[in-house]
Short mmCIF file of C-alpha atoms in Angstrom, two decimals:
data_model
loop_
_atom_site.label_atom_id
_atom_site.label_comp_id
_atom_site.label_asym_id
_atom_site.label_seq_id
_atom_site.Cartn_x
_atom_site.Cartn_y
_atom_site.Cartn_z
CA MET A 8 23.00 5.86 28.52
CA VAL A 9 23.82 3.78 25.48
CA GLU A 10 20.73 2.85 23.56
CA LYS A 11 20.64 -0.82 22.69
CA ARG A 12 19.72 -1.45 19.06
CA GLU A 13 17.26 -4.28 19.15
CA PHE A 14 16.20 -6.28 16.14
CA LEU A 15 12.55 -5.71 16.98
CA SER A 16 12.28 -2.61 19.12
CA VAL A 17 8.93 -1.43 20.44
CA THR A 18 9.10 1.52 18.03
CA SER A 19 9.46 -0.75 15.02
CA ILE A 20 6.65 -3.02 16.26
CA VAL A 21 4.37 0.00 16.56
CA ALA A 22 5.58 1.27 13.17
CA MET A 23 4.63 -2.10 11.65
CA GLY A 24 1.18 -1.96 13.24
CA ILE A 25 0.52 1.63 12.20
CA GLY A 26 1.91 1.06 8.70
CA THR A 27 -0.30 -1.99 8.29
CA ALA A 28 -3.35 -0.07 9.49
CA LEU A 29 -2.65 2.91 7.21
CA TYR A 30 -2.03 0.74 4.16
CA ALA A 31 -5.16 -1.31 4.78
CA ALA A 32 -7.28 1.79 5.43
CA PHE A 33 -6.01 3.53 2.28
CA ASN A 34 -6.50 0.39 0.21
CA VAL A 35 -10.09 0.10 1.36
CA PHE A 36 -10.56 3.81 0.66
CA PHE A 37 -9.03 3.78 -2.81
CA ASN A 38 -10.48 0.46 -3.95
CA ILE A 39 -13.14 2.60 -5.57
CA PHE A 40 -10.79 3.36 -8.47
CA GLN A 41 -10.63 0.31 -10.73
CA LEU A 42 -8.87 0.25 -14.08
CA PRO A 43 -10.92 -1.34 -16.86
CA GLY A 44 -9.46 -4.27 -18.76
CA THR A 45 -7.27 -5.52 -15.94
CA GLN A 46 -7.77 -8.13 -13.29
CA LEU A 47 -8.53 -6.68 -9.89
CA VAL A 48 -5.63 -4.29 -10.18
CA ALA A 49 -6.82 -1.01 -8.79
CA LEU A 50 -5.18 2.36 -9.37
CA ARG A 51 -3.67 2.58 -5.94
CA PRO A 52 -2.02 5.73 -4.62
CA SER A 53 -1.80 3.81 -1.33
CA VAL A 54 1.31 1.91 -2.53
CA ALA A 55 3.28 4.91 -1.33
CA ILE A 56 2.53 3.90 2.28
CA PRO A 57 4.64 0.72 2.54
CA MET A 58 7.35 2.43 0.47
CA PHE A 59 7.36 5.40 2.85
CA PHE A 60 7.41 3.16 5.94
CA GLY A 61 10.18 1.05 4.42
CA PHE A 62 12.26 4.11 3.50
CA VAL A 63 11.86 5.79 6.89
CA PHE A 64 11.65 2.89 9.36
CA GLY A 65 13.66 0.18 7.60
CA PRO A 66 13.07 -2.75 5.25
CA ILE A 67 11.42 -5.13 7.73
CA VAL A 68 8.85 -2.55 8.79
CA GLY A 69 8.15 -1.84 5.12
CA PHE A 70 7.72 -5.51 4.32
CA VAL A 71 5.34 -6.16 7.22
CA ALA A 72 3.31 -3.03 6.44
CA GLY A 73 2.87 -4.10 2.81
CA PHE A 74 2.32 -7.78 3.50
CA LEU A 75 -0.08 -7.62 6.44
CA GLY A 76 -1.73 -4.45 5.14
CA ASN A 77 -2.59 -6.18 1.89
CA ILE A 78 -3.89 -9.31 3.65
CA ILE A 79 -6.13 -7.29 5.96
CA SER A 80 -7.39 -4.89 3.32
CA ASP A 81 -8.26 -7.76 0.97
CA ALA A 82 -9.99 -9.61 3.80
CA ILE A 83 -12.10 -6.65 4.90
CA SER A 84 -12.88 -5.22 1.48
CA TRP A 85 -13.88 -8.33 -0.48
CA GLY A 86 -12.66 -11.37 1.41
CA GLY A 87 -9.73 -12.43 -0.74
CA PHE A 88 -6.38 -13.90 0.20
CA TRP A 89 -3.55 -14.45 -2.30
CA TRP A 90 -0.24 -15.10 -0.62
CA ASN A 91 1.82 -14.22 -3.68
CA TRP A 92 0.23 -10.78 -4.08
CA ASP A 93 0.74 -10.23 -0.37
CA VAL A 94 4.44 -11.04 -0.68
CA GLY A 95 4.60 -8.81 -3.77
CA ASN A 96 3.13 -5.95 -1.77
CA GLY A 97 5.60 -6.69 1.00
CA LEU A 98 8.44 -6.32 -1.49
CA LEU A 99 7.05 -2.87 -2.35
CA GLY A 100 7.94 -1.88 1.20
CA LEU A 101 11.11 -3.93 1.57
CA ILE A 102 13.05 -2.57 -1.39
CA PRO A 103 12.84 1.17 -0.57
CA GLY A 104 13.99 0.15 2.91
CA LEU A 105 17.30 -0.96 1.42
CA ALA A 106 18.15 2.76 1.27
CA ILE A 107 19.67 2.45 4.75
CA PHE A 108 22.50 0.44 3.18
CA LEU A 109 23.01 2.91 0.33
CA ILE A 110 22.82 6.34 1.93
CA LYS A 111 23.43 7.99 5.30
CA LYS A 112 20.44 8.50 7.55
CA GLU A 113 20.92 12.29 7.56
CA ALA A 114 20.90 12.49 3.77
CA THR A 115 17.54 10.74 3.29
CA SER A 116 15.54 13.96 3.34
CA LYS A 117 17.97 15.90 1.09
CA SER A 118 17.39 16.00 -2.65
CA LYS A 119 19.80 13.10 -3.21
CA GLY A 120 17.83 10.97 -0.77
CA LEU A 121 14.51 11.91 -2.36
CA ILE A 122 15.76 10.98 -5.84
CA LEU A 123 17.05 7.66 -4.46
CA CYS A 124 13.66 7.14 -2.84
CA SER A 125 11.94 7.70 -6.19
CA ILE A 126 14.23 5.28 -7.99
CA LEU A 127 13.89 2.61 -5.31
CA SER A 128 10.08 2.95 -5.49
CA ILE A 129 10.18 2.23 -9.22
CA ILE A 130 12.49 -0.77 -8.71
CA ALA A 131 10.25 -2.01 -5.89
CA SER A 132 7.15 -1.78 -8.11
CA ILE A 133 8.82 -3.75 -10.88
CA ILE A 134 10.20 -6.48 -8.61
CA GLY A 135 7.18 -6.69 -6.29
CA MET A 136 4.50 -6.78 -8.97
CA GLY A 137 6.71 -8.95 -11.17
CA PHE A 138 6.95 -11.48 -8.36
CA ALA A 139 3.18 -11.45 -7.85
CA ALA A 140 2.23 -11.64 -11.54
CA TYR A 141 4.70 -14.35 -12.50
CA THR A 142 3.95 -16.51 -9.47
CA ASP A 143 0.32 -16.31 -10.61
CA TYR A 144 1.56 -17.75 -13.90
CA ILE A 145 3.85 -20.36 -12.32
CA PHE A 146 1.16 -21.68 -9.98
CA GLY A 147 -1.59 -21.27 -12.58
CA TYR A 148 -3.96 -19.02 -10.64
CA GLY A 149 -6.20 -18.31 -13.62
CA ILE A 150 -3.27 -17.32 -15.81
CA SER A 151 -1.69 -19.82 -18.13
CA THR A 152 0.68 -18.10 -20.54
CA ILE A 153 3.54 -15.75 -19.89
CA GLU A 154 2.04 -13.11 -22.22
CA GLU A 155 -1.17 -13.07 -20.20
CA ALA A 156 0.82 -12.60 -17.00
CA THR A 157 2.79 -9.77 -18.59
CA TYR A 158 0.01 -7.81 -20.27
CA ALA A 159 -2.95 -8.53 -17.99
CA LEU A 160 -1.23 -8.41 -14.61
CA PHE A 161 2.38 -7.30 -14.53
CA LEU A 162 2.45 -4.21 -16.77
CA PRO A 163 -0.73 -2.48 -15.50
CA ALA A 164 0.13 -3.14 -11.86
CA ALA A 165 3.82 -2.27 -12.12
CA ILE A 166 3.29 0.91 -14.17
CA THR A 167 0.54 2.38 -11.96
CA ASP A 168 2.41 1.43 -8.78
CA ALA A 169 5.70 2.82 -10.10
CA VAL A 170 4.12 6.14 -11.12
CA ASN A 171 2.23 6.48 -7.86
CA GLY A 172 5.17 5.43 -5.72
CA ALA A 173 7.77 7.52 -7.50
CA ILE A 174 5.66 10.68 -7.15
CA ILE A 175 3.99 10.32 -3.77
CA THR A 176 6.71 8.61 -1.68
CA PRO A 177 9.30 11.44 -1.91
CA ILE A 178 6.56 13.96 -1.10
CA LEU A 179 5.70 11.96 2.02
CA VAL A 180 9.36 11.61 3.02
CA ALA A 181 9.96 15.35 2.62
CA ALA A 182 6.80 16.21 4.58
CA TYR A 183 7.73 13.75 7.32
CA SER A 184 11.26 15.07 7.73
CA ALA A 185 9.90 18.62 7.94
CA ALA A 186 7.32 17.57 10.53
CA VAL A 187 9.75 15.57 12.65
CA LYS A 188 12.27 18.42 12.94
CA GLY A 189 12.24 19.92 16.39
CA ARG A 190 10.57 16.97 17.99
CA ALA A 191 12.49 15.51 20.88
CA ARG A 192 12.62 11.96 19.62
CA ARG A 193 13.41 11.27 15.99
CA ALA A 194 13.50 8.31 13.70
CA MET B 138 -19.18 6.02 1.01
CA SER B 139 -16.39 3.70 1.98
CA GLU B 140 -17.47 2.87 5.50
CA SER B 141 -20.52 0.96 4.39
CA ARG B 142 -18.28 -1.04 2.09
CA PHE B 143 -15.74 -2.41 4.51
CA ILE B 144 -16.52 -5.49 6.49
CA LYS B 145 -17.03 -5.15 10.22
CA TYR B 146 -17.94 -7.47 13.06
CA ILE B 147 -21.68 -8.04 13.41
CA GLU B 148 -22.90 -9.15 16.81
CA GLY B 149 -24.81 -12.38 16.97
CA GLU B 150 -25.47 -15.55 18.90
CA SER B 151 -25.13 -18.19 16.18
CA ILE B 152 -22.97 -21.33 16.32
CA ILE B 153 -20.29 -19.65 14.22
CA HIS B 154 -20.21 -16.61 16.51
CA ASN B 155 -19.64 -18.82 19.53
CA LEU B 156 -16.81 -20.83 18.00
CA ASP B 157 -13.27 -20.30 19.19
CA PRO B 158 -11.52 -17.86 16.80
CA ARG B 159 -8.60 -20.26 16.58
CA ALA B 160 -10.86 -23.00 15.22
CA LYS B 161 -12.30 -20.57 12.68
CA ILE B 162 -8.85 -19.44 11.55
CA ILE B 163 -7.74 -23.07 11.11
CA PHE B 164 -10.90 -23.79 9.13
CA VAL B 165 -10.39 -20.78 6.84
CA PHE B 166 -6.81 -21.87 6.20
CA SER B 167 -7.90 -25.42 5.40
CA ILE B 168 -10.36 -24.08 2.80
CA LEU B 169 -7.73 -21.71 1.44
CA PHE B 170 -5.17 -24.50 1.15
CA SER B 171 -7.63 -26.86 -0.52
CA LEU B 172 -8.71 -24.15 -2.98
CA THR B 173 -5.10 -23.47 -3.85
CA ILE B 174 -4.21 -27.05 -4.67
CA SER B 175 -7.40 -28.25 -6.34
CA LEU B 176 -7.16 -28.40 -10.10
CA SER B 177 -10.67 -29.05 -11.37
CA ILE B 178 -14.09 -27.41 -11.14
CA ILE B 179 -15.70 -30.61 -9.86
CA LEU B 180 -13.37 -30.53 -6.85
CA LEU B 181 -14.12 -26.85 -6.22
CA ILE B 182 -17.91 -27.29 -6.00
CA PRO B 183 -17.88 -29.09 -2.58
CA LEU B 184 -15.63 -26.35 -1.19
CA LEU B 185 -18.02 -23.69 -2.43
CA ILE B 186 -20.92 -25.53 -0.79
CA ILE B 187 -19.02 -25.94 2.51
CA SER B 188 -18.12 -22.24 2.53
CA PHE B 189 -21.69 -21.26 1.81
CA LEU B 190 -22.95 -23.52 4.63
CA PHE B 191 -20.41 -21.89 6.95
CA TYR B 192 -21.83 -18.50 5.95
CA LEU B 193 -25.45 -19.61 6.38
CA LEU B 194 -24.81 -21.09 9.83
CA ALA B 195 -23.63 -17.65 11.00
CA LYS B 196 -27.20 -16.35 10.44
CA LEU B 197 -26.02 -12.88 9.50
CA PRO B 198 -28.76 -10.31 8.90
CA PHE B 199 -29.09 -9.76 5.16
CA LYS B 200 -29.62 -6.03 5.61
CA LYS B 201 -26.15 -5.54 7.06
CA THR B 202 -24.33 -7.73 4.56
CA ILE B 203 -26.05 -6.59 1.37
CA THR B 204 -23.45 -3.94 0.46
CA THR B 205 -20.67 -6.51 0.85
CA TRP B 206 -22.54 -8.99 -1.30
CA LYS B 207 -23.11 -6.41 -4.00
CA PHE B 208 -19.41 -5.60 -4.02
CA ILE B 209 -18.38 -9.26 -4.08
CA LEU B 210 -20.79 -10.12 -6.89
CA LEU B 211 -19.77 -7.08 -8.91
CA ILE B 212 -16.01 -7.50 -8.47
CA ILE B 213 -15.70 -11.26 -8.52
CA VAL B 214 -18.50 -12.58 -10.65
CA VAL B 215 -19.05 -9.85 -13.21
CA LEU B 216 -15.72 -8.02 -13.51
CA SER B 217 -13.26 -10.83 -13.11
CA MET B 218 -15.31 -13.27 -15.18
CA LEU B 219 -15.52 -10.79 -18.05
CA ASN B 220 -11.82 -10.10 -17.67
CA LEU B 221 -10.86 -13.74 -17.68
CA LEU B 222 -13.14 -14.47 -20.61
CA THR B 223 -11.59 -11.61 -22.58
CA ILE B 224 -8.11 -12.82 -21.74
CA SER B 225 -8.82 -16.42 -22.65
CA ILE B 226 -10.44 -15.32 -25.94
CA LEU B 227 -7.48 -13.07 -26.75
CA TYR B 228 -4.94 -15.78 -26.05
CA LYS B 229 -6.47 -18.71 -27.90
CA HIS B 230 -6.67 -21.99 -26.08
CA GLY B 231 -7.83 -25.23 -27.69
CA GLY B 232 -10.96 -27.16 -26.82
CA ASN B 233 -14.26 -28.02 -28.42
CA VAL B 234 -16.26 -25.21 -30.00
CA ILE B 235 -19.60 -24.69 -28.27
CA PHE B 236 -20.94 -21.65 -30.11
CA GLY B 237 -19.70 -18.66 -32.03
CA ILE B 238 -20.34 -14.93 -31.67
CA PHE B 239 -19.14 -12.28 -34.14
CA GLY B 240 -16.95 -14.82 -35.85
CA LEU B 241 -15.31 -15.83 -32.56
CA ALA B 242 -15.45 -19.46 -31.60
CA ILE B 243 -16.15 -19.93 -27.90
CA THR B 244 -14.73 -23.22 -26.68
CA ASP B 245 -15.42 -25.14 -23.50
CA GLU B 246 -11.79 -24.59 -22.49
CA MET B 247 -12.27 -20.80 -22.60
CA ILE B 248 -15.36 -21.00 -20.42
CA ARG B 249 -13.57 -23.33 -18.02
CA ARG B 250 -10.72 -20.85 -17.75
CA ALA B 251 -13.15 -18.03 -17.00
CA ILE B 252 -15.22 -19.91 -14.41
CA PHE B 253 -12.47 -21.80 -12.56
CA PRO B 254 -10.79 -18.81 -10.80
CA VAL B 255 -14.15 -17.18 -10.18
CA ILE B 256 -15.35 -20.17 -8.13
CA LYS B 257 -12.08 -20.11 -6.20
CA LEU B 258 -12.40 -16.39 -5.48
CA LEU B 259 -16.06 -16.68 -4.56
CA SER B 260 -15.68 -19.49 -2.07
CA LEU B 261 -12.59 -17.85 -0.57
CA ALA B 262 -14.49 -14.57 -0.22
CA ILE B 263 -17.42 -16.30 1.48
CA VAL B 264 -15.32 -18.00 4.19
CA THR B 265 -13.19 -14.91 4.81
CA ILE B 266 -16.12 -12.52 5.17
CA THR B 267 -17.81 -14.99 7.50
CA LEU B 268 -14.68 -15.01 9.66
CA VAL B 269 -14.48 -11.22 9.70
CA PHE B 270 -18.22 -10.75 10.27
CA THR B 271 -18.37 -13.18 13.21
CA THR B 272 -15.11 -12.49 15.05
CA PRO B 273 -14.70 -9.37 17.19
CA PRO B 274 -11.43 -7.61 16.19
CA LYS B 275 -10.25 -7.61 19.81
CA LEU B 276 -10.01 -11.42 19.71
CA TYR B 277 -7.56 -11.74 16.79
CA ALA B 278 -4.43 -11.05 18.83
CA PRO B 279 -5.33 -13.35 21.78
CA ALA B 280 -6.29 -16.05 19.28
CA LEU B 281 -3.03 -15.77 17.36
CA GLY B 282 -1.03 -15.42 20.56
CA GLN B 283 -2.55 -18.63 21.90
CA MET B 284 -1.77 -20.42 18.62
CA TYR B 285 1.94 -20.26 19.50
CA ILE B 286 2.54 -17.28 17.24
CA PRO B 287 5.07 -14.84 18.82
CA TYR B 288 3.15 -12.27 20.83
CA LYS B 289 4.94 -9.36 19.20
CA LEU B 290 3.54 -10.42 15.83
CA ALA B 291 0.10 -10.85 17.40
CA TYR B 292 0.39 -7.31 18.75
CA ILE B 293 1.18 -5.91 15.29
CA ILE B 294 -2.11 -7.38 14.08
CA GLN B 295 -3.90 -6.10 17.18
CA LEU B 296 -2.57 -2.58 16.59
CA ALA B 297 -3.53 -2.72 12.92
CA PHE B 298 -7.11 -3.75 13.66
CA ARG B 299 -7.30 -1.11 16.37
CA TYR B 300 -6.32 1.71 14.01
CA ILE B 301 -7.90 0.81 10.64
CA PRO B 302 -11.37 2.23 11.39
CA GLU B 303 -9.72 5.29 12.91
CA TYR B 304 -7.69 6.01 9.76
CA ILE B 305 -10.64 5.42 7.46
CA ALA B 306 -12.60 7.95 9.52
CA GLU B 307 -9.61 10.32 9.47
CA MET B 308 -9.40 9.96 5.68
CA GLN B 309 -13.07 10.86 5.39
CA LYS B 310 -12.60 13.83 7.71
CA THR B 311 -9.55 15.07 5.79
CA LEU B 312 -11.40 14.70 2.49
CA GLU B 313 -14.27 16.81 3.84
CA ALA B 314 -11.91 19.39 5.32
CA GLN B 315 -10.01 19.75 2.05
CA MET B 316 -13.23 19.89 0.05
CA ALA B 317 -14.37 22.75 2.27
CA ARG B 318 -11.23 24.56 1.06
CA GLY B 319 -12.15 23.99 -2.57
CA PHE B 320 -10.37 20.67 -3.17
CA LYS B 321 -11.71 18.48 -5.99
CA PRO B 322 -11.05 14.74 -5.59
CA LYS B 323 -10.96 14.02 -9.32
CA GLY B 324 -8.45 16.25 -11.06
CA GLY B 325 -9.36 16.09 -14.74
CA LYS B 326 -8.26 13.54 -17.30
CA ASN B 327 -4.51 13.92 -16.89
CA PRO B 328 -3.37 10.89 -14.85
CA LEU B 329 -0.43 12.79 -13.38
CA ALA B 330 -2.73 15.59 -12.19
CA LYS B 331 -5.01 12.93 -10.74
CA ILE B 332 -2.20 11.50 -8.65
CA LEU B 333 -1.05 14.92 -7.50
CA SER B 334 -4.63 15.85 -6.59
CA ILE B 335 -4.64 13.02 -4.05
CA VAL B 336 -1.52 14.32 -2.28
CA PRO B 337 -3.35 16.84 -0.05
CA LEU B 338 -5.50 13.94 1.09
CA ILE B 339 -2.72 11.45 1.84
CA VAL B 340 -0.05 13.65 3.39
CA PRO B 341 -1.87 14.93 6.52
CA VAL B 342 -3.20 11.49 7.51
CA THR B 343 0.12 9.71 6.90
CA ILE B 344 2.30 12.25 8.64
CA SER B 345 0.13 12.51 11.74
CA ALA B 346 -0.02 8.72 11.91
CA ALA B 347 3.76 8.40 11.48
CA LEU B 348 4.38 10.95 14.24
CA SER B 349 1.96 9.20 16.60
CA ILE B 350 4.11 6.05 16.38
CA TYR B 351 6.59 7.48 18.91
CA ASP B 352 3.84 8.37 21.38
CA ILE B 353 2.28 4.91 21.15
CA ALA B 354 5.70 3.24 21.50
CA ASP B 355 6.47 5.37 24.57
CA ALA B 356 3.14 4.47 26.15
CA MET B 357 3.76 0.77 25.51
CA GLU B 358 7.33 0.89 26.80
CA LEU B 359 6.16 2.63 29.98
CA ARG B 360 3.87 -0.33 30.58
CA GLY B 361 6.81 -2.70 30.15
CA PHE B 362 5.96 -4.08 26.73
CA GLY B 363 8.70 -6.24 25.27
CA GLU B 364 10.59 -6.68 28.54
CA LYS B 365 9.70 -10.31 29.10
CA LYS B 366 9.88 -13.19 26.67
CA ASN B 367 6.55 -14.64 27.75
CA HIS B 368 3.20 -13.00 27.51
CA THR B 369 -0.10 -14.03 29.02
CA TRP B 370 -3.41 -13.01 27.54
CA TYR B 371 -6.27 -11.41 29.39
CA ARG B 372 -8.80 -13.41 27.37
CA LYS B 373 -8.09 -17.09 27.86
CA LEU B 374 -9.57 -19.13 25.03
CA ASN B 375 -10.79 -22.66 25.54
CA PHE B 376 -11.76 -25.25 22.96
CA ASN B 377 -15.10 -26.97 23.42
CA ARG B 378 -16.51 -29.92 21.55
CA LYS B 379 -17.76 -27.87 18.58
CA ASP B 380 -14.38 -26.24 18.07
CA ILE B 381 -12.63 -29.59 18.11
CA SER B 382 -15.07 -31.05 15.60
CA LEU B 383 -14.50 -28.05 13.29
CA ILE B 384 -10.74 -28.57 13.54
CA ILE B 385 -11.14 -32.27 12.75
CA LEU B 386 -13.31 -31.33 9.75
CA SER B 387 -10.60 -28.92 8.56
CA ILE B 388 -7.95 -31.62 8.82
CA LEU B 389 -10.15 -34.06 6.90
CA ILE B 390 -10.72 -31.47 4.14
CA ILE B 391 -6.99 -30.86 3.84
CA LEU B 392 -6.21 -34.60 3.72
CA PHE B 393 -8.89 -35.23 1.12
CA TYR B 394 -7.61 -32.46 -1.14
CA ILE B 395 -3.99 -33.56 -0.79
CA LEU B 396 -5.02 -37.09 -1.80
CA SER B 397 -7.17 -35.78 -4.66
CA TYR B 398 -4.23 -33.75 -5.93
CA PHE B 399 -2.30 -36.95 -6.52
CA TYR B 400 -4.98 -39.52 -7.31
CA LEU B 401 -8.07 -37.87 -8.78
CA ASN B 402 -8.31 -36.51 -12.30
CA PHE B 403 -11.40 -34.84 -13.69
CA PRO B 404 -11.89 -33.57 -17.25
CA TYR B 405 -13.04 -30.13 -16.02
#
């Protein structure tokens, strides 16, 4: 039987739901760590979750996991909603998902794939947090000069997310590919 | 530790509890939209009052919301206000000097810049927590599905709300299990070691969740999910008079703030 590749298969819908739930749960859990001197930018190891889901299940799954996960975790941990930070978090998941256009599916768990995953996580952190911080500046959400946006929002968020993502995401990908081996149905 | 902090549905019989979730979602979006486009503190005050009235009408028991309030006051009022004040003092903005401390001149513009986002955050937080506190999680997907949002998207949200408490509990369980094996959550001062120390906590939860995706997808496919274009909902929602009046109020708020964006100018 030839499997039909759907744009939104049931597996990717479930992956989006589970990714969203995991990201939101981890965000709520790790919101305890807060860096001093920055605006509501927590030290978040949870950024690895949308990156991992993007890298393994594709860019759209990664985007939805980051976007919805951030909306829900903000809503249930302190009641906030900032669309630009949500889109920025979505980009954290979308960009590692672009790996499917750069590398073969089989190679993603080899060392080449893991290095690519690390690099894409860093790029994703820079673009995603850059988008969020500079839209804050453009729309004037409490930030009015470009230096404020850079030093108070962009750099702390992008650096912590890049370090966390670049270290934790490849570990997750390697662990996942080891766990999924031998199972009947694979990604 | 974390479970007391996150916001959960609280049962109740108030007006807000009995409203249609769709009406509440529309209302929250109207407040959010108005907050986003309003440019002066004087315009924000009515929104803050409306949000607070919305919260008070829900008649939530203070005992159950106190941890949330502590968190909101700490994060929004104290931390972000201090942050914004520091930022606006560091990057000098003009304005009239009100008083000086340690040779620093504090101007009204600096204070305005510190207070303005805090009021926005506060009133946004109040409406959102009221929505989350008064709406059972099982109603989000039917509400979104009956607002002409594609049912597959509604199901993603349904799945997420279904699994969040489970994963938080799993996280707690994994933390305890690893601590029983001698794991220390805070690995010294080295930031790299700190990140690596979290790995044994994240990996088991993530991997088991990622593997369970295929089982859940199989179970849903067996029940025929995604076969048909249309989807009916088990819980049929109906608007009553109160819901319609809340929606009309939301539309009026949005219209007023759109007009004020173009025609009203306040000094603060």
